[in-house]
Coordinates of C-alpha atoms in Angstrom, one line a residue:
Chain A
M1 CA 103.5 106.9 137.4
K2 CA 103.3 103.7 136.7
T3 CA 105.4 101.1 134.1
R4 CA 102.1 100.0 133.0
N5 CA 100.3 103.6 132.8
I6 CA 103.8 104.1 130.0
L7 CA 103.8 100.9 128.2
L8 CA 100.3 101.6 128.0
I9 CA 101.0 105.2 126.5
G10 CA 103.9 104.0 124.5
V11 CA 101.8 101.9 122.9
G12 CA 99.1 104.9 122.3
I13 CA 102.1 107.1 120.6
G14 CA 102.5 104.4 118.3
L15 CA 99.3 103.6 116.8
G16 CA 98.7 107.3 116.7
L17 CA 101.8 107.8 114.5
F18 CA 101.1 105.1 112.7
G19 CA 98.0 106.2 111.9
L20 CA 99.5 109.6 111.3
F21 CA 101.6 108.4 109.2
E22 CA 99.5 106.4 107.0
F23 CA 97.0 109.2 106.4
F24 CA 100.2 111.9 105.0
S25 CA 101.0 107.9 103.2
V26 CA 104.0 107.4 104.2
S27 CA 105.9 104.3 103.6
F28 CA 105.6 101.6 106.1
T29 CA 109.4 101.4 106.0
E30 CA 110.1 104.7 107.1
G31 CA 107.2 105.5 109.2
G32 CA 107.1 101.9 111.6
I33 CA 110.4 102.9 111.9
L34 CA 110.1 107.0 113.0
G35 CA 107.5 105.5 115.4
A36 CA 110.0 103.6 116.9
I37 CA 113.0 104.9 117.1
L38 CA 109.9 108.0 118.5
I39 CA 108.7 104.9 121.1
G40 CA 112.0 104.0 121.7
L41 CA 113.0 107.3 123.0
F42 CA 109.6 108.3 125.0
I43 CA 109.8 105.3 126.6
G44 CA 113.9 105.1 127.6
K45 CA 113.6 108.8 129.5
T46 CA 110.8 108.3 131.2
I47 CA 111.1 104.6 132.8
D48 CA 114.0 103.5 135.4
K49 CA 113.8 99.7 135.1
H50 CA 113.7 97.8 132.7
P51 CA 113.8 100.4 129.5
L52 CA 114.8 97.9 127.1
R53 CA 112.3 95.8 127.4
Y54 CA 109.3 97.7 127.5
A55 CA 110.2 99.8 124.4
F56 CA 111.1 96.5 122.6
F57 CA 107.3 95.1 124.5
S58 CA 106.1 98.6 123.2
V59 CA 106.7 98.9 120.1
C60 CA 106.0 95.4 119.0
V61 CA 102.1 95.8 120.8
S62 CA 101.5 99.2 118.8
H63 CA 103.3 97.5 115.1
L64 CA 101.1 94.3 115.9
L65 CA 97.7 96.7 116.5
A66 CA 98.1 98.6 114.2
F67 CA 98.7 96.3 111.2
T68 CA 95.6 94.4 112.5
L69 CA 93.7 97.1 112.9
L70 CA 94.8 97.8 109.1
F71 CA 94.6 94.0 107.6
L72 CA 90.2 94.0 109.0
F73 CA 89.0 97.7 108.2
T74 CA 90.8 98.5 105.2
E75 CA 90.5 97.5 101.3
D76 CA 93.9 96.3 101.4
G77 CA 93.3 94.1 103.9
K78 CA 89.4 92.5 102.3
L79 CA 92.2 91.8 99.6
V80 CA 94.3 90.2 101.1
L81 CA 91.8 87.9 102.6
Q82 CA 90.1 87.1 99.6
E83 CA 93.0 85.9 97.8
G84 CA 93.3 83.8 101.0
D85 CA 96.3 80.6 100.5
I86 CA 99.2 82.4 98.9
L87 CA 99.3 86.2 100.1
L88 CA 98.2 85.6 103.4
P89 CA 101.5 84.2 104.6
F90 CA 103.2 86.2 102.9
F91 CA 101.5 89.6 105.0
L92 CA 101.5 87.5 107.9
G93 CA 105.7 87.0 107.3
Y94 CA 106.2 90.3 106.1
V95 CA 104.4 92.0 109.3
L96 CA 106.1 89.8 112.2
L97 CA 109.7 90.9 110.0
R98 CA 108.4 94.4 110.1
T99 CA 107.7 94.4 113.9
L100 CA 110.5 92.9 114.8
I101 CA 113.3 95.0 113.2
N102 CA 110.9 97.6 113.9
S103 CA 111.6 96.8 117.9
I104 CA 114.8 96.5 118.0
I105 CA 115.2 99.7 115.9
G106 CA 113.2 101.3 119.2
T107 CA 114.8 99.3 121.8
F108 CA 118.3 100.8 120.8
G109 CA 116.9 104.0 121.4
A110 CA 115.3 103.5 124.3
F111 CA 119.2 102.6 125.2
V112 CA 120.0 106.4 123.7
S113 CA 117.1 107.9 125.1
F114 CA 118.0 106.4 128.7
N115 CA 122.1 106.9 128.9
I116 CA 122.0 110.9 127.9
L117 CA 118.6 111.8 129.0
N118 CA 117.2 109.5 132.1
K119 CA 118.6 110.4 134.9
Q120 CA 118.2 107.8 137.2
S121 CA 120.7 106.3 134.7
Chain B
M1 CA 139.4 120.3 126.6
N2 CA 143.4 119.9 126.3
F3 CA 145.7 118.5 123.8
L4 CA 148.2 117.6 126.6
E5 CA 145.9 115.7 128.0
I6 CA 144.8 114.3 124.8
R7 CA 148.0 113.3 124.6
T8 CA 148.5 111.3 127.8
I9 CA 145.5 109.6 126.9
L10 CA 146.6 108.5 123.3
E11 CA 149.8 107.5 124.3
D12 CA 148.4 105.5 127.4
E13 CA 146.1 103.8 124.7
L14 CA 148.9 103.3 121.9
F15 CA 151.9 102.3 124.2
Q16 CA 150.7 101.2 127.2
S17 CA 146.5 99.7 126.8
S18 CA 146.5 95.9 128.0
K19 CA 144.3 96.1 125.0
S20 CA 146.9 97.5 122.0
R21 CA 148.3 94.0 121.2
Y22 CA 144.7 93.0 120.2
S23 CA 144.7 95.8 117.9
W24 CA 148.1 94.9 116.3
F25 CA 146.5 90.9 116.3
F26 CA 143.2 92.2 114.9
G27 CA 145.1 94.5 112.2
G28 CA 147.3 91.8 111.0
I29 CA 144.8 89.6 110.8
F30 CA 143.7 92.5 108.3
I31 CA 146.9 93.4 106.8
F32 CA 146.9 89.6 105.6
L33 CA 143.6 88.9 104.7
S34 CA 144.3 92.5 102.9
L35 CA 147.4 90.8 101.6
I36 CA 145.2 87.0 100.3
A37 CA 142.6 89.1 98.9
I38 CA 144.6 91.4 96.7
K39 CA 146.7 88.4 95.7
Y40 CA 143.5 85.9 94.6
G41 CA 140.8 88.9 94.7
T42 CA 141.8 89.7 91.5
K43 CA 142.4 87.0 89.7
I44 CA 138.4 86.2 90.4
Y45 CA 137.9 89.5 89.0
T46 CA 140.2 89.2 86.0
L47 CA 138.4 86.0 84.8
Y48 CA 134.9 88.1 84.7
S49 CA 136.4 91.7 83.4
F50 CA 136.6 89.7 80.3
F51 CA 131.9 89.9 80.6
F52 CA 132.0 93.3 83.0
L53 CA 134.8 95.8 82.7
K54 CA 136.4 97.1 79.5
F55 CA 140.2 97.7 81.0
E56 CA 142.8 95.8 81.1
G57 CA 144.6 96.7 84.3
V58 CA 143.8 94.9 87.2
P59 CA 142.4 97.5 90.3
Y60 CA 144.2 96.6 93.2
S61 CA 142.9 99.7 94.9
L62 CA 139.5 98.5 94.3
I63 CA 139.9 94.7 95.6
S64 CA 141.3 96.2 99.2
Y65 CA 138.5 98.1 99.5
L66 CA 135.4 96.4 98.7
L67 CA 137.7 94.4 101.7
V68 CA 137.5 97.3 104.1
L69 CA 134.1 97.6 102.9
A70 CA 133.2 94.8 103.9
L71 CA 135.0 93.3 107.2
G72 CA 136.9 97.1 108.0
P73 CA 133.4 97.4 110.6
F74 CA 133.6 94.6 112.5
F75 CA 136.9 94.9 112.8
V76 CA 137.0 98.3 114.1
L77 CA 134.0 96.8 116.0
I78 CA 136.4 93.9 117.7
I79 CA 138.6 96.4 118.4
A80 CA 136.5 99.7 119.9
F81 CA 133.2 98.1 121.2
D82 CA 135.5 97.8 124.8
S83 CA 137.3 100.9 124.5
I84 CA 135.0 102.9 127.5
S85 CA 133.0 100.8 129.1
S86 CA 136.0 98.8 130.3
E87 CA 136.9 101.8 131.9
I88 CA 133.4 101.9 133.6
E89 CA 133.2 98.2 133.9
T90 CA 136.0 98.6 135.5
G91 CA 135.4 101.9 137.1
S92 CA 138.8 103.1 136.9
I93 CA 137.4 105.7 134.8
R94 CA 137.5 107.4 138.0
Y95 CA 140.7 107.7 138.2
I96 CA 141.1 109.4 134.8
I97 CA 138.5 111.5 135.2
S98 CA 139.3 113.0 138.4
K99 CA 143.2 114.2 136.9
V100 CA 141.6 114.8 133.0
Q101 CA 138.5 116.6 131.6
R102 CA 136.1 114.3 130.0
S103 CA 136.0 115.9 126.8
S104 CA 140.4 115.2 126.6
F105 CA 139.4 111.5 127.3
I106 CA 137.2 110.8 124.9
L107 CA 138.8 112.9 122.4
G108 CA 142.0 111.2 123.1
K109 CA 140.7 107.3 122.8
G110 CA 138.5 108.4 119.3
V111 CA 142.1 109.5 118.2
S112 CA 144.4 106.6 119.1
L113 CA 141.5 104.5 117.5
F114 CA 142.0 106.7 114.6
L115 CA 145.9 106.7 114.4
G116 CA 145.7 102.9 114.8
F117 CA 143.3 102.8 111.6
T118 CA 145.2 104.9 109.6
V119 CA 148.5 102.2 110.7
V120 CA 146.4 99.7 109.1
L121 CA 145.2 101.1 106.5
S122 CA 148.4 102.6 105.2
G123 CA 150.1 98.9 105.8
I124 CA 147.4 98.2 103.0
A125 CA 148.1 100.5 100.9
F126 CA 151.8 100.1 101.3
I127 CA 151.2 96.4 100.5
C128 CA 148.8 97.6 97.1
L129 CA 152.6 99.8 95.9
I130 CA 154.3 96.5 96.2
Y131 CA 152.2 94.4 94.6
Q132 CA 151.6 96.8 92.0
Y133 CA 155.7 97.0 91.3
F134 CA 156.1 92.7 92.0
A135 CA 153.4 92.4 89.4
D136 CA 155.0 94.5 86.5
N137 CA 151.9 96.9 87.0
A138 CA 152.3 101.2 86.4
I139 CA 152.3 101.9 89.8
Q140 CA 148.8 103.8 90.2
F141 CA 149.8 106.3 93.7
E142 CA 146.8 108.0 92.7
K143 CA 143.9 105.2 93.2
I144 CA 146.3 104.0 96.3
F145 CA 145.7 107.2 97.9
F146 CA 142.1 107.0 96.7
F147 CA 141.6 104.0 98.5
W148 CA 143.2 105.6 101.9
L149 CA 141.5 108.3 102.1
G150 CA 138.4 107.3 101.2
S151 CA 138.6 103.9 103.5
L152 CA 139.7 106.3 106.1
F153 CA 137.0 108.5 106.5
Y154 CA 134.5 105.6 106.7
L155 CA 136.3 103.2 109.3
G156 CA 136.7 106.8 111.2
S157 CA 133.2 107.1 110.9
F158 CA 132.6 103.2 112.7
I159 CA 134.9 104.4 115.1
S160 CA 132.8 107.4 116.1
I161 CA 129.9 105.2 115.8
F162 CA 131.4 102.1 118.6
L163 CA 132.6 104.5 120.9
F164 CA 130.0 106.9 121.6
I165 CA 128.2 102.6 121.9
S166 CA 131.0 102.3 124.2
T167 CA 130.2 105.2 126.3
L168 CA 126.9 104.7 127.1
S169 CA 127.1 100.9 127.9
A170 CA 128.0 100.1 131.7
N171 CA 129.9 96.8 130.8
N172 CA 132.1 95.4 127.5
K173 CA 128.8 92.8 126.9
I174 CA 126.4 95.0 126.7
S175 CA 128.5 97.3 124.6
F176 CA 129.6 94.7 122.7
V177 CA 125.2 93.4 121.9
M178 CA 124.5 97.2 121.5
S179 CA 127.2 98.2 118.7
L180 CA 126.2 94.6 117.2
V181 CA 122.7 95.5 116.9
F182 CA 123.3 99.4 115.3
L183 CA 125.8 97.3 112.4
G184 CA 122.9 95.2 111.7
I185 CA 120.0 98.5 112.0
L186 CA 123.0 100.3 109.4
I187 CA 122.9 97.6 107.2
Y188 CA 119.4 97.4 106.9
F189 CA 118.9 100.6 106.2
Y190 CA 121.1 100.1 103.4
L191 CA 119.2 97.9 102.0
Q192 CA 116.3 99.7 102.1
G193 CA 118.2 101.2 99.3
G194 CA 116.6 102.9 96.5
E195 CA 114.3 105.8 96.4
S196 CA 114.3 105.4 100.4
L197 CA 115.6 108.2 102.7
L198 CA 117.0 105.6 104.9
K199 CA 120.1 105.0 102.8
Y200 CA 121.5 108.5 103.5
L201 CA 121.9 107.3 107.0
S202 CA 124.1 104.8 106.8
P203 CA 127.7 104.8 106.0
Y204 CA 127.8 101.9 104.0
S205 CA 126.0 104.4 101.3
Y206 CA 128.9 106.8 101.0
G207 CA 131.4 104.1 101.3
I208 CA 129.8 102.1 98.5
D209 CA 128.9 105.5 96.5
N210 CA 132.6 105.8 96.6
L211 CA 133.9 102.6 94.8
K212 CA 132.9 104.5 91.4
I213 CA 136.5 106.2 91.7
L214 CA 138.3 103.3 92.0
K215 CA 137.5 102.2 89.0
E216 CA 139.8 103.6 85.6
S217 CA 137.4 104.3 83.2
Q218 CA 135.1 107.4 85.3
I219 CA 138.2 108.8 87.5
K220 CA 138.4 112.1 85.8
T221 CA 134.4 111.9 86.7
E222 CA 133.4 111.0 90.2
F223 CA 136.0 113.7 91.9
T224 CA 132.7 115.7 93.1
G225 CA 130.8 112.7 94.5
F226 CA 133.8 111.5 95.7
F227 CA 134.6 115.0 98.3
K228 CA 130.2 115.1 99.0
N229 CA 131.1 111.7 100.7
L230 CA 133.6 112.0 102.6
F231 CA 132.3 115.3 103.7
F232 CA 129.0 113.1 104.3
L233 CA 131.3 110.6 106.5
F234 CA 132.9 113.7 108.4
L235 CA 129.5 115.4 109.9
Y236 CA 128.5 111.5 110.5
T237 CA 131.7 111.2 112.6
L238 CA 131.4 114.6 114.0
S239 CA 128.0 114.3 115.1
F240 CA 128.7 110.6 116.6
L241 CA 131.7 112.0 118.7
S242 CA 129.7 115.5 119.6
L243 CA 126.7 113.2 121.1
S244 CA 130.1 110.5 123.1
L245 CA 131.3 114.1 124.5
F246 CA 127.6 115.0 125.7
A247 CA 127.0 111.3 127.4
M248 CA 129.9 111.7 128.4
K249 CA 129.5 115.2 130.2
R250 CA 125.9 113.7 131.3
R251 CA 126.6 110.7 132.2
D252 CA 127.3 109.3 136.4
L253 CA 129.9 107.5 136.5

C-alpha cells in the first residue's frame, strides 16, 4: 500500500476515534492521547520508511480537522465565535498546544511499534 | 537466560566498560549536589517550617529525596541512554550476542545500572547519617532506610524505561532524543493530576506520593501506601524490562 494512502487511513482513524470519544464523553486529554497512541502504533507498524514523520503529520492533521469540525458545528464553537476577542486566542492556543503534544506522543508510539512490530526495522 | 552470562555482562559493564568513568563522574556530581542540598536546603526548609510543619526536627532524608525526585531521572537518562544503543551503533553487539543470549545481555546491562545507582544512593544515605550525627540530632535509621528503598525503586523504574528506549534505538542520538521525549511525556502525564487517570501511568506519581512517609508526623500511618507505591514501581520496572527483552529478541541486529 502506498504511504499516501496510509497517511489518509491514519487521519481517518484519528477522526473516527475523536468522534467516538466525543460521543462517549471521554475528556479531550485522555481521548486525544489514546487516539494519538493508536494512530502512532498503526503507522509505525505499517509504514517502512520515515514512520515518525508520517505519524506526526497524521496525528496533527486529524486533530486539527477534528477541532475545526467541532468548532464549526457545535454549540460550544458558536459560543467561542460569538464571544470573539479574548476567548478565540485562548481556544486556538489550547488546540495548537494539545495538537503538538498529542503529535509528539503519537510519534513516540510510532517509534516503538516501528522497532518492535515492523519487519522492515 | 543464564546467570553466568548475566554475571559476565555485569562485570564487564561495571569494571571494564569505557562508560564507567562517566558513571562515576555523574554519580559523584549527584552525591555532591545531595550534600549541598542537605547543607543548605535544610536551612531554607527550616525557615518555612514555622509556617508549614509542626515539628522541629530537620528532615535530611526528605531534602535528599526531593533531590532524587527532581534530578534522579535526568541522571539516569545521562548514564543509561547509550547503554545498548552504543553497542548497536558500533556493531559490537553482534560479537556479544554470538556468545551470550540476548536476554542475558539485557538483564546484565539492567542489573549493572541498578547496582551502580544502589551504590550512589547508599552514598547519599551514608552522607545523611553522617550529617545527622555531626549536627547532634538523633539518627533516624528508619527514615534513611525508607529514603533509600523509595529512591531505589523510583530510579529502577527509570532505568528500565531508558534501557527499553536504548534497545529500540539504532544510534545514540535517537536514543537520547527519544529518552528526553518520553521523560517529557511522563512529566506531562503527571501534570494532568486531579481526577485524570493519566497520572497513574507515570512513575512520578508514585515517587511523589512516597514523600508522605518521610514526613515525621505521618510515619506510622502511611506504610500501606508506601509499599503499594513500591509495588507499582516494581511492576513498572518489570513491564519495561519485559518489553526490552521482547524488543531485543525481535530485532534484526
